[in-house]
Coordinates of C-alpha atoms in Angstrom, one line a residue:
Chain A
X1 CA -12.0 24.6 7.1
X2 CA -12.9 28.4 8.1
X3 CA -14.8 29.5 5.4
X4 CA -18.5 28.0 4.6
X5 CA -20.7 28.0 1.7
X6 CA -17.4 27.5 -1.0
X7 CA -18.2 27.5 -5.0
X8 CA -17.1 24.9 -6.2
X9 CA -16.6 24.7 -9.9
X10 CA -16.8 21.3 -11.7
X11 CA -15.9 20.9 -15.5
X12 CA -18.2 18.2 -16.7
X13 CA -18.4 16.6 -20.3
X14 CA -19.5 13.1 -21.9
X15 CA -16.9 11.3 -20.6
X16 CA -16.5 8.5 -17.7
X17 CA -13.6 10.4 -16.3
X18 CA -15.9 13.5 -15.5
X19 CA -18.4 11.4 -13.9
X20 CA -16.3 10.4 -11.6
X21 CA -14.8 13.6 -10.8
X22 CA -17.9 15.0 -10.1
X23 CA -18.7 11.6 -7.4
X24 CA -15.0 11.8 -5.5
X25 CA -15.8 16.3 -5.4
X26 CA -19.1 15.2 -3.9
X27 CA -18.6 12.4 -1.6
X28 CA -14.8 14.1 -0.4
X29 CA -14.8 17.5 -0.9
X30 CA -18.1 19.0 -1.2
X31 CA -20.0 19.9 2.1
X32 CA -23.3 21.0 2.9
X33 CA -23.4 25.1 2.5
X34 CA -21.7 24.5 -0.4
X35 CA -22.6 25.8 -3.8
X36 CA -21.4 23.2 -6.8
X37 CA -21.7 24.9 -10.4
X38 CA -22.1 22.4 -13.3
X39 CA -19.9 23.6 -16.4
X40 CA -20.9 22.1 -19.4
X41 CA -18.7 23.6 -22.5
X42 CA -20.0 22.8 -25.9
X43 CA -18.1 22.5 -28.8
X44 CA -18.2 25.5 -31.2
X45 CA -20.7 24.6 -34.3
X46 CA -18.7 24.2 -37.3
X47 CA -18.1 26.6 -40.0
X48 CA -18.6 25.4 -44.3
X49 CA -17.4 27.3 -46.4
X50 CA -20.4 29.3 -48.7
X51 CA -19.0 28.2 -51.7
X52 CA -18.9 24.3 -50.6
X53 CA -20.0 22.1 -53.7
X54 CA -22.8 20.9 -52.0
X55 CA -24.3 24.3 -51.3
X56 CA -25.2 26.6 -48.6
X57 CA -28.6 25.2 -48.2
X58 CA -27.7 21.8 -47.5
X59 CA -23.9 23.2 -45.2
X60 CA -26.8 25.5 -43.0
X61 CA -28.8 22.0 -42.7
X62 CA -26.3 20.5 -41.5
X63 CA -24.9 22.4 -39.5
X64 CA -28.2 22.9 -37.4
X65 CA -28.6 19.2 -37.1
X66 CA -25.2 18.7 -36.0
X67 CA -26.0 21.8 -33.2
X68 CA -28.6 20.5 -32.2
X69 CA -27.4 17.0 -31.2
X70 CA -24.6 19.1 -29.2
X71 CA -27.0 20.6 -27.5
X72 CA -28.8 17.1 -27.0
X73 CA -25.3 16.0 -25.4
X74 CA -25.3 19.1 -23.4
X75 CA -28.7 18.0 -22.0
X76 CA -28.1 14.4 -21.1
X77 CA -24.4 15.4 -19.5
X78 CA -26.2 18.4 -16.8
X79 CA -29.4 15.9 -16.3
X80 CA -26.7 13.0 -15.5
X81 CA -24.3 15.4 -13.4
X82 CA -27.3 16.9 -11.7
X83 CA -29.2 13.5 -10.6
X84 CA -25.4 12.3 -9.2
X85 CA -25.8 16.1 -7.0
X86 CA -29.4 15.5 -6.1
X87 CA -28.2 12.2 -4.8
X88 CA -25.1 13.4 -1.8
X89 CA -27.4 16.6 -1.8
X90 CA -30.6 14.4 -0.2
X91 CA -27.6 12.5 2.3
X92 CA -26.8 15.8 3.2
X93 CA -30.4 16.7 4.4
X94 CA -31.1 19.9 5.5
X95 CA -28.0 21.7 7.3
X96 CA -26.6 24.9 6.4
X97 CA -29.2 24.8 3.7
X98 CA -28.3 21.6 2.0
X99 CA -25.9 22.3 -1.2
X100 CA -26.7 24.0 -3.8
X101 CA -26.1 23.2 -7.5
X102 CA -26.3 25.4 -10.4
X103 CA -25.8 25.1 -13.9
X104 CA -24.2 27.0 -16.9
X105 CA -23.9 25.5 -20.3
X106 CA -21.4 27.5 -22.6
X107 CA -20.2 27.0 -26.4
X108 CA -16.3 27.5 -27.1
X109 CA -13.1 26.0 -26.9
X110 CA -13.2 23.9 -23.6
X111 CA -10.5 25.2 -22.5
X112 CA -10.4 28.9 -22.6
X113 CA -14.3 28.7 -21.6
X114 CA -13.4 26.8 -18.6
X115 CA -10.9 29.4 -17.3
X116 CA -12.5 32.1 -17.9
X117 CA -15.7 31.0 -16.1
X118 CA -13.5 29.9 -13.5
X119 CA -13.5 34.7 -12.9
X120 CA -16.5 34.9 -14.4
X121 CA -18.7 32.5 -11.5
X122 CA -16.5 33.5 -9.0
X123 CA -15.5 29.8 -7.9
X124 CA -13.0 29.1 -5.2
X125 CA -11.9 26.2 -6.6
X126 CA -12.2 24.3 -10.4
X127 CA -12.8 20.4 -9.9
X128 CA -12.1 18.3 -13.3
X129 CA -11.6 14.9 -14.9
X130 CA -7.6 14.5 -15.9
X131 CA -9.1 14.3 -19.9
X132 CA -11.3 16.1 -21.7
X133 CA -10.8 15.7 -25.4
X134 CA -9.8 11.9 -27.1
X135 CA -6.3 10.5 -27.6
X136 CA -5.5 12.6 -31.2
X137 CA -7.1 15.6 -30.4
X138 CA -5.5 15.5 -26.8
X139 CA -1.5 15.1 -28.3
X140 CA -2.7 18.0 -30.7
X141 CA -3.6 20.3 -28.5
X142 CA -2.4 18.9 -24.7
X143 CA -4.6 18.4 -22.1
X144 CA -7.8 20.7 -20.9
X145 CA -6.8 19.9 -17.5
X146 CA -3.1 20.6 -18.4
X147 CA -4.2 23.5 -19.7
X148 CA -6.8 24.9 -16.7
X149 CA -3.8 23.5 -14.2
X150 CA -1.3 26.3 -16.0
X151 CA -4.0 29.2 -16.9
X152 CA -6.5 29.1 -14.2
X153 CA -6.6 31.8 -11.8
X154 CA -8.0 29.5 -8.8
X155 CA -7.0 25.7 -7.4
X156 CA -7.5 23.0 -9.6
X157 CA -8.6 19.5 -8.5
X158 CA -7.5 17.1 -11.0
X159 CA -9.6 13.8 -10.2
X160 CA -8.2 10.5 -12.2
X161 CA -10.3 7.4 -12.7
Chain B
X1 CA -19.3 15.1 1.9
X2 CA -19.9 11.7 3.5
X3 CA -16.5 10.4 4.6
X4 CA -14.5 11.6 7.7
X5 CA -11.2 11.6 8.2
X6 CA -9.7 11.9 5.1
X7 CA -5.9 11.7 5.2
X8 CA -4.6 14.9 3.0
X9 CA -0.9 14.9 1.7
X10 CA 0.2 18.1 1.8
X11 CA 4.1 18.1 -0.7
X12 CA 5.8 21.3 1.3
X13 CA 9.0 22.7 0.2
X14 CA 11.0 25.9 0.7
X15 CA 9.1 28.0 -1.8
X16 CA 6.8 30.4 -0.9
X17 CA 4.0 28.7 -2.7
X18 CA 4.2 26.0 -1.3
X19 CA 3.1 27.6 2.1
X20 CA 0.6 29.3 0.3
X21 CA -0.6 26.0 -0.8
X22 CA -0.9 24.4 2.5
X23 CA -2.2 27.5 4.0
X24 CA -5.1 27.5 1.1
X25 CA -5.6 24.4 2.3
X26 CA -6.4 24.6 6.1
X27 CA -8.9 27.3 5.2
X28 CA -10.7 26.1 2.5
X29 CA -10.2 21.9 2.2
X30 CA -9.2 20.5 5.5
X31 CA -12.2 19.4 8.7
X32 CA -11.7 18.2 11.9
X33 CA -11.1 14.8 12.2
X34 CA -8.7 15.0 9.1
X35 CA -5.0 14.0 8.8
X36 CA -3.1 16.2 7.5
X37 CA 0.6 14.6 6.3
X38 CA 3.3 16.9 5.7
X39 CA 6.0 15.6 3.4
X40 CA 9.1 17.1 2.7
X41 CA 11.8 15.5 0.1
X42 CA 15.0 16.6 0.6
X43 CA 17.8 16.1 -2.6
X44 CA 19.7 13.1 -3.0
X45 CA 23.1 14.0 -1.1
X46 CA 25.7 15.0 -4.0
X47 CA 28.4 12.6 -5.0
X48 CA 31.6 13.3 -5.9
X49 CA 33.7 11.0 -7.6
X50 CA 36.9 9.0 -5.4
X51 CA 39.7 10.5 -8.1
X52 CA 38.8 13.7 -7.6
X53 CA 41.4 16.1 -7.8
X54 CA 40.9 17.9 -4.3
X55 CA 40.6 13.9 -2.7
X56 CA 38.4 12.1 -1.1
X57 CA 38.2 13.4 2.6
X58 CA 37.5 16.5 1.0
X59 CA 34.7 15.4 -1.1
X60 CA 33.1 13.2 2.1
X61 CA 33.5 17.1 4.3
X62 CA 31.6 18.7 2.0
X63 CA 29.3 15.9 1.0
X64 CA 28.6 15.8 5.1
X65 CA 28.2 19.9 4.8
X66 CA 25.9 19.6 2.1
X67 CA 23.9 16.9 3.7
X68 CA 23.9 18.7 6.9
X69 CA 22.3 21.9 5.2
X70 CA 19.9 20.0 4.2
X71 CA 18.6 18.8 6.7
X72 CA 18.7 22.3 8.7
X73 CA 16.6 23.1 5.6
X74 CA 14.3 20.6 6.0
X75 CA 13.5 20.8 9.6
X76 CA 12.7 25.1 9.0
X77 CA 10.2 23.8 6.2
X78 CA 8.7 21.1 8.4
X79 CA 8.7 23.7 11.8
X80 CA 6.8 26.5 9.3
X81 CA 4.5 23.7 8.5
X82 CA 3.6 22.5 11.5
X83 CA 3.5 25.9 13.2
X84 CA 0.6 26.9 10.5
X85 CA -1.2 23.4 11.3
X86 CA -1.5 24.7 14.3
X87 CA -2.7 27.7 14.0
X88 CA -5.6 26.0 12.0
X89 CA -5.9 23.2 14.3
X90 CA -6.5 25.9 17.7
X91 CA -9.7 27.2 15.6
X92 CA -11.4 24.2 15.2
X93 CA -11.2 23.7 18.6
X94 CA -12.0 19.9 19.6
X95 CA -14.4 19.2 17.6
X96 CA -14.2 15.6 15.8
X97 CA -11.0 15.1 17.9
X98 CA -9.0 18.4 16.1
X99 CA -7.0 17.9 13.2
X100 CA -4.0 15.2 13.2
X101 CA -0.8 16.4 12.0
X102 CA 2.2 13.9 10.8
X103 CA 5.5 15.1 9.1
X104 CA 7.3 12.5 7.0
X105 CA 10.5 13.8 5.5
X106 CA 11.7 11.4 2.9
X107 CA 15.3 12.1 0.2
X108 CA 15.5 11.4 -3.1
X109 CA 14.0 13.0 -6.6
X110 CA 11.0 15.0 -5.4
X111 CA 8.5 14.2 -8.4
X112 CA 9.3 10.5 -8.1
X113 CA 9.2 10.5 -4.1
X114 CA 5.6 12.5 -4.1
X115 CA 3.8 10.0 -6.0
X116 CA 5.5 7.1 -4.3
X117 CA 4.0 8.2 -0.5
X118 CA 0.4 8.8 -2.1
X119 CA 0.4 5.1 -2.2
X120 CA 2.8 4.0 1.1
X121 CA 1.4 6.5 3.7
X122 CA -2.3 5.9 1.9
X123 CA -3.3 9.6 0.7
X124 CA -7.2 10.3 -0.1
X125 CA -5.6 13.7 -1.8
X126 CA -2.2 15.4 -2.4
X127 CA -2.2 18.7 -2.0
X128 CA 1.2 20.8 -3.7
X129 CA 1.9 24.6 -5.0
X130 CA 2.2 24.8 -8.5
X131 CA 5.9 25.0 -8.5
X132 CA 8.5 23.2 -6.9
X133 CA 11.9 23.3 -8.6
X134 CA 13.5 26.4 -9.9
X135 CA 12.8 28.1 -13.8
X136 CA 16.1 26.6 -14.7
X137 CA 15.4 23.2 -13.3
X138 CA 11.9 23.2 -14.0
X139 CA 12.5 23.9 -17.8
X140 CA 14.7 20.2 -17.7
X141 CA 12.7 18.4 -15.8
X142 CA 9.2 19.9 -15.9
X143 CA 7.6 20.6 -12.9
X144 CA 7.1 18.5 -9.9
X145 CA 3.2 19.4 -9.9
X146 CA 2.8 18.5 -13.8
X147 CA 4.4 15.1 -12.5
X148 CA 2.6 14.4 -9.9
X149 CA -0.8 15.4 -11.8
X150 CA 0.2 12.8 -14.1
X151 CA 1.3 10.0 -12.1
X152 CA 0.0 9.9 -8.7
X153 CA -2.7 7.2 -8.0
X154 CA -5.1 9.7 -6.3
X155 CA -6.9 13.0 -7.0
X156 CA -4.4 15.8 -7.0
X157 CA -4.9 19.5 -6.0
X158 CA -2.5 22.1 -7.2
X159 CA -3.1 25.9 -5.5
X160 CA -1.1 28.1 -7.5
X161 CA 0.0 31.8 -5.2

């Protein structure tokens, strides 16, 4: 390993599979010097139509309550991820600078978001859970980390449980 | 990063990716005091069928130069391989003992073979390019890296050129 102080970009969501991604990228790949960015994607809030029979008052309601626990679920996923960081971060203690860890919440389709931030955070390398979306909508649509494997423009570490 | 020694299966074939792969991952994944495992799956050796019209001594010469072709190929592939371990392995100097180096070159279906020696020579990590069998080939079969992303019992890292 030549180059120090890697950015390491880890795709996290409310799933088990992510958790444990993120623990095997900071107990076997992560070192100290190292920067790891938590990705969080949010889903993208969904649309009513204006002319829905139960009006637009009760469709903007709704759709604000139904942001807002995303964004709730956003919360709790970056606390969780960034406890498991603070943990191998403290082990690490204080060479090169300990790790760093930074954070970047985005709202999209988790796939295209993930790739793209891949250029946009300049990471060397995108770490990820083998899942990211549940059974129906994953034959729909394929995997994300089929998808990020394909389309990203770096590595990709696909950690299974 | 708290373990040591990590034993790293690097998948090398002939492609060009494929040294890009391994070469991504001396500079940016493998430490001293790693293992890094080269494996190299040759083909299956063709067979011909005994009532073939140009006869059977025939078909076991050129089964024999077919085999033997291959295994010129493999020894280039593994000789690259090694040489660029090296080269890695001079610049860490001695620290944590260097970097280990084994070869392992096994025959049969590469996709099936891959996922097999993650478990038998006891992988943390395969490493692989994102390719590994030609457009035509690769449109049949689908490629060896979506296989082994799928399949293999450990965390898989695909470095695409």
């Amino acid at each position: 390993m030549e180059t120090e102080g890697r950015r390491i970009l880890v795709a996290v969501d409310e799933g088990d599979e992510s958790v444990h991604a993120l623990r095997w990228c900071l107990a076997n790949f992560a070192a100290p010097g190292d920067t790891v960015v938590l990705l969080y994607v949010r889903p993208p809030p969904p649309t009513y139509s204006l002319l829905d029979a139960s009006g637009y008052l009760f469709a903007e309601e709704a759709t604000a309550a139904i942001d807002g626990y995303s964004r709730e679920v956003a919360e709790s996923v970056v606390q969780k991820a960034r406890k498991l960081c603070a943990l191998y971060s403290r082990e690490y203690g204080r060479a090169n600078g300990g790790m760093k860890v930074e954070v970047k919440v985005s709202v999209g389709d988790a796939r295209s978001v993930i790739c793209e931030m891949v250029d946009e955070l300049g990471a060397d390398v995108l770490v990820m859970g083998s899942h990211g979306y549940g059974l129906f909508k994953r034959a729909l649509l394929g995997s994300v980390s089929d998808y990020c494997v394909r389309n990203a423009n770096r590595p990709v570490l696909i950690v299974k449980s």
